[in-house]
Coordinates of C-alpha atoms and ligand atoms in Angstrom, one line a residue:
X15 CA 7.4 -82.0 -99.8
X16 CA 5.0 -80.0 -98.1
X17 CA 2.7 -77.9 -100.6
X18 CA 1.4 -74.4 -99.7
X19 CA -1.0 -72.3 -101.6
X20 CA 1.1 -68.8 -101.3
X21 CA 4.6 -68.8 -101.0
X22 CA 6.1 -65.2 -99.8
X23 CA 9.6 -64.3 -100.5
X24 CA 10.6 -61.7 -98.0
X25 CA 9.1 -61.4 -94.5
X26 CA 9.3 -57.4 -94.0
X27 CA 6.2 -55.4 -94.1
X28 CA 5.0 -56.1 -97.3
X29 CA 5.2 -59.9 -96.6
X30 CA 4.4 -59.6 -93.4
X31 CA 1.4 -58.2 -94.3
X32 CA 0.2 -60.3 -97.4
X33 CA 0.8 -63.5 -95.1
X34 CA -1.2 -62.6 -92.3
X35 CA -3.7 -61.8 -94.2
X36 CA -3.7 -64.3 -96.6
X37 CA -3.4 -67.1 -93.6
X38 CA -6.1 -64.9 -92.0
X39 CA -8.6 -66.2 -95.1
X40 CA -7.3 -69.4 -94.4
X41 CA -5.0 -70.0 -97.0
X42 CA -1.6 -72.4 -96.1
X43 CA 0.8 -69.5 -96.3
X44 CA 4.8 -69.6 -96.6
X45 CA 7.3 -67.0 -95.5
X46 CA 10.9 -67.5 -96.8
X47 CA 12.6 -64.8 -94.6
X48 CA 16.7 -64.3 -95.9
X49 CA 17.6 -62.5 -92.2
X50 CA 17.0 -64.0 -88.6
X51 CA 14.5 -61.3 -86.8
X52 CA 15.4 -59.0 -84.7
X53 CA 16.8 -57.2 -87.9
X54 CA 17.7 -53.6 -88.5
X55 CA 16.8 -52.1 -91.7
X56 CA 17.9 -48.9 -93.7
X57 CA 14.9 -46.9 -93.1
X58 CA 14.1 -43.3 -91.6
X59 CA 11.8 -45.4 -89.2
X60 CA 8.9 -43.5 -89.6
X61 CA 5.5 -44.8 -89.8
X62 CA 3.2 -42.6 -91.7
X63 CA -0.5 -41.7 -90.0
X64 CA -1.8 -43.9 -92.8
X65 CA -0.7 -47.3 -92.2
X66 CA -3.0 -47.5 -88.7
X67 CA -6.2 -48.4 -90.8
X68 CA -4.3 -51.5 -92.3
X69 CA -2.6 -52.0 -89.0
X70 CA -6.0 -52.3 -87.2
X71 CA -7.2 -54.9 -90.1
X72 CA -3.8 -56.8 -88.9
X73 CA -4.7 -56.6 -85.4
X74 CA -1.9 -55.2 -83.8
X75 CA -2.4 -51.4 -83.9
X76 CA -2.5 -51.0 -80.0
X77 CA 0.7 -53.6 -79.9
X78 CA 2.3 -51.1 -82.1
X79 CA 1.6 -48.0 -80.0
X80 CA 3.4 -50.1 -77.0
X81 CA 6.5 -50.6 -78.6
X82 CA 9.3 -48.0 -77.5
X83 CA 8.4 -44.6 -80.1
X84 CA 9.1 -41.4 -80.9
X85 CA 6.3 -39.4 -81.3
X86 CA 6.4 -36.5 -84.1
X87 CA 4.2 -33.4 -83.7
X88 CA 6.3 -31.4 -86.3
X89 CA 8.2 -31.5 -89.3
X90 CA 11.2 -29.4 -89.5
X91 CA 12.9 -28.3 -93.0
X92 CA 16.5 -27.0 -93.0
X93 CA 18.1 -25.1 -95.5
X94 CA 21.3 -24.9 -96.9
X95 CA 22.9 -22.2 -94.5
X96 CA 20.5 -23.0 -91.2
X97 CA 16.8 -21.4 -92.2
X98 CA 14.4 -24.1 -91.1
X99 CA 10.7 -23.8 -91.3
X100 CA 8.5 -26.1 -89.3
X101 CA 5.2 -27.6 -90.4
X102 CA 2.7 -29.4 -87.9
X103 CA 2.2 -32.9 -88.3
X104 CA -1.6 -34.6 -87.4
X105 CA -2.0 -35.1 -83.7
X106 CA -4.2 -37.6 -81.8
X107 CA -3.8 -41.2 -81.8
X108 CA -3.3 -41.7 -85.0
X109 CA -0.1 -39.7 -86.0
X110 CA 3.1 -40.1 -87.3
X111 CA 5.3 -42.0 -85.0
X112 CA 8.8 -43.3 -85.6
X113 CA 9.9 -46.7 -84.8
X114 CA 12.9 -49.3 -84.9
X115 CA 12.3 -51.5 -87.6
X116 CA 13.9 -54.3 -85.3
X117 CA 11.2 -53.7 -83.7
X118 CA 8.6 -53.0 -86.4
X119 CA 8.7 -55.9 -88.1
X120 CA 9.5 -58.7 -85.7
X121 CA 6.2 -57.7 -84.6
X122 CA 4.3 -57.8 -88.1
X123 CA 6.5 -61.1 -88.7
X124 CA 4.7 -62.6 -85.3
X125 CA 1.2 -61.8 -86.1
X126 CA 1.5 -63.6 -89.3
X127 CA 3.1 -66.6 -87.4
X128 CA 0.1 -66.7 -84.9
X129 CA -2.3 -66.2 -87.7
X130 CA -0.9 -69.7 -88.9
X131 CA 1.9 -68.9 -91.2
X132 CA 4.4 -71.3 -91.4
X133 CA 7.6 -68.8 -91.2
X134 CA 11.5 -70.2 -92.1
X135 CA 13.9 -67.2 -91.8
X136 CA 17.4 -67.4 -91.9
X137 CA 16.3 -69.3 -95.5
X138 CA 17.4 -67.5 -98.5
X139 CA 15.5 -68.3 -101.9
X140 CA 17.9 -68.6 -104.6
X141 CA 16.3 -70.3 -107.7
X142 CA 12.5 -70.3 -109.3
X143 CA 10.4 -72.9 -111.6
X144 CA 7.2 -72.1 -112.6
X145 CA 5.4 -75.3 -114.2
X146 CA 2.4 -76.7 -112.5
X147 CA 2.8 -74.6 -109.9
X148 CA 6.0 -72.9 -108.4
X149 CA 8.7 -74.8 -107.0
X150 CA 11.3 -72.7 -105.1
X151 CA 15.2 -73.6 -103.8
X152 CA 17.0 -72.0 -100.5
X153 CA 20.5 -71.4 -100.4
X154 CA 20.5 -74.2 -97.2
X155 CA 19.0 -76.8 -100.0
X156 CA 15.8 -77.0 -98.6
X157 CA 12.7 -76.7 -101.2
X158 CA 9.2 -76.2 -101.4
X159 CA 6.2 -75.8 -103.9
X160 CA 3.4 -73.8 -104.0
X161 CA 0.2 -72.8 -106.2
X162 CA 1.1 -68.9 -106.0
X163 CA 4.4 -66.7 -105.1
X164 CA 4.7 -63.4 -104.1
X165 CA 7.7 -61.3 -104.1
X166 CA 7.9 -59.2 -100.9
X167 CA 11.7 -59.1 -100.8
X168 CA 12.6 -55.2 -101.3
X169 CA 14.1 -52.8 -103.9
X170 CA 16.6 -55.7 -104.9
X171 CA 14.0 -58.4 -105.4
X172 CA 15.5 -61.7 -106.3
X173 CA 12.2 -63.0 -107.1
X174 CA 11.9 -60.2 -110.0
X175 CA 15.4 -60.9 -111.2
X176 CA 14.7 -64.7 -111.5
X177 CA 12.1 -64.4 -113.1
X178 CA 14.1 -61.7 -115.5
X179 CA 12.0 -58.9 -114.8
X180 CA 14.4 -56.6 -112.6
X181 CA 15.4 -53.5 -114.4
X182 CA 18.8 -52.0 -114.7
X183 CA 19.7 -50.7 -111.4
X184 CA 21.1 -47.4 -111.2
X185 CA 23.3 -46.8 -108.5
X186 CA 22.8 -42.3 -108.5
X187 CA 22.4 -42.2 -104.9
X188 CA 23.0 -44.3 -101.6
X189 CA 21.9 -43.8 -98.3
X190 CA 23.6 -44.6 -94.9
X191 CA 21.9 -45.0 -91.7
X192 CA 22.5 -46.0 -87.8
X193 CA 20.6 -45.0 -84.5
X194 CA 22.9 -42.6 -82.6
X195 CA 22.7 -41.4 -79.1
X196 CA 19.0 -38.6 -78.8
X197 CA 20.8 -35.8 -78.5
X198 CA 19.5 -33.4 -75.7
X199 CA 16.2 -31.8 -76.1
X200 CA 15.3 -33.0 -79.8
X201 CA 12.0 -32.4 -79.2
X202 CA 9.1 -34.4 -80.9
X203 CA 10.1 -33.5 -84.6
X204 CA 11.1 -35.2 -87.8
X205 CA 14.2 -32.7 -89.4
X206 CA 14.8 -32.8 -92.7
X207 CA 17.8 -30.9 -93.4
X208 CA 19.7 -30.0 -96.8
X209 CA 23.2 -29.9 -97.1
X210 CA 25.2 -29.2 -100.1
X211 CA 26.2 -32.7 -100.4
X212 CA 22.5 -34.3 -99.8
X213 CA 20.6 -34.2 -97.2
X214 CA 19.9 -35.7 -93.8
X215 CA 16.9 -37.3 -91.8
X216 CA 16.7 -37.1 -88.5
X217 CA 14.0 -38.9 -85.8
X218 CA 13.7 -39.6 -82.7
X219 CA 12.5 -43.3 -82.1
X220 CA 12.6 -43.5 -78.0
X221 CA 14.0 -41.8 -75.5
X222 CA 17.5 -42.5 -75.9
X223 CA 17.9 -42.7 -80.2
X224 CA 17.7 -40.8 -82.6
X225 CA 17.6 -42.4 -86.3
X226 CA 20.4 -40.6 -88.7
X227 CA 19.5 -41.2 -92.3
X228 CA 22.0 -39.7 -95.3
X229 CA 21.1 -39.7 -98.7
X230 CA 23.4 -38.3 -101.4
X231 CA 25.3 -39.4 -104.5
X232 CA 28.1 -41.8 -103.9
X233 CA 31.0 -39.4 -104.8
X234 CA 29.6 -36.5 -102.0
X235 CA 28.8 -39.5 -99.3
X236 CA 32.1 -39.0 -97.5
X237 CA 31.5 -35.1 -96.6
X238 CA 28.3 -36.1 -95.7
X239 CA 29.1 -38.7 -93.2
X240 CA 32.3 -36.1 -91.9
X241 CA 29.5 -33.3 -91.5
X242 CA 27.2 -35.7 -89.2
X243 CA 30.3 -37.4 -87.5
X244 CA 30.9 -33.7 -86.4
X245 CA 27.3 -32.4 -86.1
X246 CA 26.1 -35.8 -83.5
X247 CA 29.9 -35.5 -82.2
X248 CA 30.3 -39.6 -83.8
X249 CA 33.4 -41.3 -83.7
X250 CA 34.8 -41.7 -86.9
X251 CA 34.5 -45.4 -87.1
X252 CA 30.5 -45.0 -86.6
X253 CA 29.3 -48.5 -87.5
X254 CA 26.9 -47.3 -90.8
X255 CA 24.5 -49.6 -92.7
X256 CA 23.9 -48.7 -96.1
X257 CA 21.7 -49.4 -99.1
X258 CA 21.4 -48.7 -102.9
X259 CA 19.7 -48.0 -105.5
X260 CA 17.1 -45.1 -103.7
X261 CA 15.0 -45.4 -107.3
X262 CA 14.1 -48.0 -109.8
X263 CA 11.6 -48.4 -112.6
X264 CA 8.4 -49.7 -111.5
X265 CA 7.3 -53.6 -112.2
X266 CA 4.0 -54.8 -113.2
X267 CA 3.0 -55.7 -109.7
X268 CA 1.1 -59.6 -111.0
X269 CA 1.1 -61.5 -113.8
X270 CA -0.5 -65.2 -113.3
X271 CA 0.3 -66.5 -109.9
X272 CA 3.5 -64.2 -109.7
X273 CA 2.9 -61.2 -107.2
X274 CA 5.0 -58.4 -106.2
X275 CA 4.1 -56.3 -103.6
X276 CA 5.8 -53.4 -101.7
X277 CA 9.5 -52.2 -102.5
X278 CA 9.6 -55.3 -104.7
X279 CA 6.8 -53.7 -107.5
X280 CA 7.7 -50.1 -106.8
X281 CA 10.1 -48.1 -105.1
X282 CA 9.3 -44.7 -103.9
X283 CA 11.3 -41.5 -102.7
X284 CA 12.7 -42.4 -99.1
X285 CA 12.2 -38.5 -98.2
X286 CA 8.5 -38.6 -98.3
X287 CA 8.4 -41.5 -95.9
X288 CA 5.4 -43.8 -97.5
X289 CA 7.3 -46.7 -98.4
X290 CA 6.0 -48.9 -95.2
X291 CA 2.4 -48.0 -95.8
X292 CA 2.5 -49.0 -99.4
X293 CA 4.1 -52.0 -98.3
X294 CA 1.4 -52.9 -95.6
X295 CA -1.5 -52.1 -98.0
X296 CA -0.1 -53.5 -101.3
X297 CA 0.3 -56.4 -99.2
X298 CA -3.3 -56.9 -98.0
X299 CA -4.1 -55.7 -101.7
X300 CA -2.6 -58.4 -103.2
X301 CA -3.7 -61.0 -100.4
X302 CA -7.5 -60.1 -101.3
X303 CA -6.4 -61.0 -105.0
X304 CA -4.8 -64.1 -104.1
X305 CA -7.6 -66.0 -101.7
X306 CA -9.9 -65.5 -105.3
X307 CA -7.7 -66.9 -107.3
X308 CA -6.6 -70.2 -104.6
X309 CA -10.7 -70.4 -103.9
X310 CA -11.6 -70.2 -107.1
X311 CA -13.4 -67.3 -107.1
X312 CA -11.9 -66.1 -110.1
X313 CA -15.1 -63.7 -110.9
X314 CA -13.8 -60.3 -112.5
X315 CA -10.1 -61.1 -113.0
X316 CA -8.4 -61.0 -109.5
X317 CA -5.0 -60.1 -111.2
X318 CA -6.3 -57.1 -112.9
X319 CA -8.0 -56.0 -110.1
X320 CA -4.9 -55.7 -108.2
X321 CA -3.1 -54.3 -111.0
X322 CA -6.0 -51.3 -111.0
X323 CA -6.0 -51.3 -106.8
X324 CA -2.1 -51.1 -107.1
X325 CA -1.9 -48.1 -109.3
X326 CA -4.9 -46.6 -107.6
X327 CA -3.2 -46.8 -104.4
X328 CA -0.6 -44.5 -105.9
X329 CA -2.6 -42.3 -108.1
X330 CA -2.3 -38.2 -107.6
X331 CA 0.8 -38.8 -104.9
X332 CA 3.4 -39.7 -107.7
X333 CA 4.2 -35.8 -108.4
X334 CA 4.9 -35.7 -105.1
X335 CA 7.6 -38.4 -105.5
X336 CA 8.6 -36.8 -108.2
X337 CA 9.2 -33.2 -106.8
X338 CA 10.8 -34.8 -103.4
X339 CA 13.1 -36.9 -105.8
X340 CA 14.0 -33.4 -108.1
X341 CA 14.9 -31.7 -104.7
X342 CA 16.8 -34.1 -103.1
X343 CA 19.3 -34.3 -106.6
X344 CA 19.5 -30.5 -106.4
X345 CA 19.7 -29.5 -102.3
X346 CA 20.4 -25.9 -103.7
X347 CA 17.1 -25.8 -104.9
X348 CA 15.6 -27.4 -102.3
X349 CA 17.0 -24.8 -100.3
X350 CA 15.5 -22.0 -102.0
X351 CA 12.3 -23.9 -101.9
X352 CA 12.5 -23.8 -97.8
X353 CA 13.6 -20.3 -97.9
X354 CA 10.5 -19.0 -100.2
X355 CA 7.9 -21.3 -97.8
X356 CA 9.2 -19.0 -95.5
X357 CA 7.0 -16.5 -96.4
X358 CA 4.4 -18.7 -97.8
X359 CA 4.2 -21.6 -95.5
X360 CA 1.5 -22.7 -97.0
X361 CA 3.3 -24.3 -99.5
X362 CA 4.9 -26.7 -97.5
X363 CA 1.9 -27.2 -95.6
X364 CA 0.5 -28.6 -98.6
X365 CA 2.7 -30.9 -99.4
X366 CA 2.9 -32.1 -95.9
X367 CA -0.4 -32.9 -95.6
X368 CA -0.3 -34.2 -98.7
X369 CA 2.5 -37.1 -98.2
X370 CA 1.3 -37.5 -94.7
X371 CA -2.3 -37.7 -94.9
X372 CA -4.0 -38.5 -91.3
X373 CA -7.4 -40.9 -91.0
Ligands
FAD25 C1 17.1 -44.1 -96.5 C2 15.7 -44.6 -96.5 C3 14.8 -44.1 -95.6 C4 13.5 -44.5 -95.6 N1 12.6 -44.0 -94.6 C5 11.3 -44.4 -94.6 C6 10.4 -43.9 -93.6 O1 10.8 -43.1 -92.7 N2 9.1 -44.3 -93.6 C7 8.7 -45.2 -94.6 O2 7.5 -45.5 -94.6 N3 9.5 -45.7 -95.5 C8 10.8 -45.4 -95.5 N4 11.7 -45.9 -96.4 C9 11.2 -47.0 -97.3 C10 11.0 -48.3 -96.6 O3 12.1 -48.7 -95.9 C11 10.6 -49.4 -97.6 O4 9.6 -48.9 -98.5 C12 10.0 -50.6 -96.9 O5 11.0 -51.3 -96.1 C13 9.5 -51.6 -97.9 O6 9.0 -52.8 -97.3 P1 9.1 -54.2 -98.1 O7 8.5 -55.2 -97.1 O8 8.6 -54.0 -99.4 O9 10.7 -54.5 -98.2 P2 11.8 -54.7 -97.1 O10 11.5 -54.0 -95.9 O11 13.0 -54.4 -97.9 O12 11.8 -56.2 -96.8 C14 12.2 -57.2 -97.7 C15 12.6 -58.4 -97.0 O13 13.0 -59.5 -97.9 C16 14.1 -60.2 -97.4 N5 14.8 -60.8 -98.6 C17 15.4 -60.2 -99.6 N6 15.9 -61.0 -100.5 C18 15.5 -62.3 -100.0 C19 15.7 -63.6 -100.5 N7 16.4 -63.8 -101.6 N8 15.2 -64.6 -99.8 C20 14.5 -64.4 -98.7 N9 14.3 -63.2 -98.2 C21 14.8 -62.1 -98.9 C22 14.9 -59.1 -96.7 O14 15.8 -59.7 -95.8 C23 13.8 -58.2 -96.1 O15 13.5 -58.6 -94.7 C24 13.0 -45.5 -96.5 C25 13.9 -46.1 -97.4 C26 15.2 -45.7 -97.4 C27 16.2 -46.3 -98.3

């Protein structure tokens, strides 16, 4: 059996990321990938200005700004009743953009693969021993061992619940999404509209879709999806995908050789549209961590120091979360909240730059 120093579990962003980089410091790296890519993924498909300093360290920032985009000078809020208020994003080359995640990570996947990462998808990892190393079972019966693991597979993480450390999910909220027809003249904004059943993302990621994200609890879902079947003019059987839970309790992101990076250690508000860059950079955090430990460079604790660099990485933005989380449970408030930036934009324009701070 072939033995690798890091197995990932999970080849989205956050794995994506911790591979190449790990393979990048020359550590034989594995990526045990459940889907086969191309994949879609429930996301608003926006890529905050932040993630193009970790995408440069990957390599690929200029292969990201060729991919079909929508570019996003503005972000529009919509209350309850039609007041919007619009706040400008950061402009230049380095600004938000929205992107299929089809797209998106098939990329991210193939950098790591020419990096020298051996890559399996279509391999779902279904059971975990941890003696002497980590030996780790697919559902297609196919095993493998490896000095480290690092769980990169998403809010669910089976890696976390193998390894008994997923909390109790609550299932408060879902979200639906799906890429509908750009309606005409959308313009280059992000909408984020309240409704009295949730609230709706809206972004346009080329020239021909539009990404149509619902968030509410599950009991107010269907008026949701009858307001936007009749708002985009969508046919009633509208093919939706869906995920849930929107929040969890945080995990201690390492412990030993066990790593958790991204979604898998800590989920963040969807509305505020930072869970790809904490996914990319807890990634590359948790690769620095891991080429100490596998080259023995265990000087200062590598484990702790990702601990602290995790935490730091979140540090003075988890309010933020916080407020975007007590709005979205309470649209009516939310509502008010647009409607009194009204006459103090600057407000808003805070927070905005706060969640989507340029380099
Ligand atoms: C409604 C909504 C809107 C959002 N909008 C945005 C946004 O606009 N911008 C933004 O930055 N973030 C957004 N997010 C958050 C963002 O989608 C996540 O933070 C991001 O995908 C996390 O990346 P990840 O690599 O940690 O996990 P994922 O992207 O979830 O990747 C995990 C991977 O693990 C694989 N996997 C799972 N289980 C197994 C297994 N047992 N074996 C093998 N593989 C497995 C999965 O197939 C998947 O490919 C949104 C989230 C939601 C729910």
């Amino acid at each position: 059996m072939e033995a690798f120093d890091v197995a990932i579990v999970g080849g989205g962003p956050a794995g994506s990321s911790c591979a190449a980089f790990c393979a990048g410091a020359g550590l034989r790296t594995l990526v045990l990938e459940r889907e086969q890519f191309p994949r879609e993924k429930v996301c608003g498909d926006c890529l905050n200005p932040e993630c193009w300093p970790v995408l440069r360290r990957l390599g690929i920032a200029e292969r990201v700004r060729e991919l079909p985009h929508g570019i996003l000078d503005t972000v529009e809020f919509i209350a309850i009743g039609g007041r919007k208020i619009v706040v400008d994003l950061p402009s230049g080359e380095e600004s938000e953009i929205a992107i299929k995640r089809s797209l998106f990570d098939a990329l991210l996947l193939s950098r790591a693969r020419e990096l020298g990462v051996d890559v399996c998808e279509a391999t779902t990892v279904t059971a975990l021993t941890n003696s002497h190393g980590w030996r780790i079972e697919t559902a297609g019966g196919k095993s493998f061992v490896a000095r480290a693991l690092v769980g990169a597979d998403g809010r669910n993480s089976t890696v976390a619940r193998l390894c008994n450390l997923l909390p109790r999910l609550s299932r408060e909220r879902v979200a639906l999404q799906a890429h509908i027809p750009l309606p005409a003249d959308f313009g280059n904004r992000v909408v984020l509209q309240f409704l009295p059943e949730g609230y709706s993302g809206q972004a346009p990621v080329n020239r021909e879709e539009l990404n149509l994200c619902l968030v509410s609890k599950p009991s107010n879902m269907p008026a949701l999806r009858r307001w936007a079947e009749k708002q985009f003019s969508l046919q009633r059987n509208h093919q939706w995908r869906t995920i849930t839970p929107l929040t969890r309790a945080a995990l201690a992101p390492a412990r030993g050789k066990l790593f958790l990076v991204g979604d898998a250690a800590r989920v963040v508000e969807p509305f505020t549209g930072e869970g790809i860059y904490y996914a990319l950079r807890s990634g590359e955090l948790a690769a620095q961590a891991l080429v100490k430990i596998i080259q023995g460079n265990d000087a200062g604790d590598p484990v702790t120091e990702y601990a602290e660099a995790h935490a730091a990485m979140y540090r003075g933005r988890l309010w933020v979360n916080q407020l975007s989380r007590a709005a979205v449970l309470a649209p009516r408030f939310a509502s008010l909240f647009v409607q009194l930036a009204r006459v103090q934009p600057s407000i808003l324009r805070l927070l905005t730059a706060k969640i989507v701070r340029s380099n």
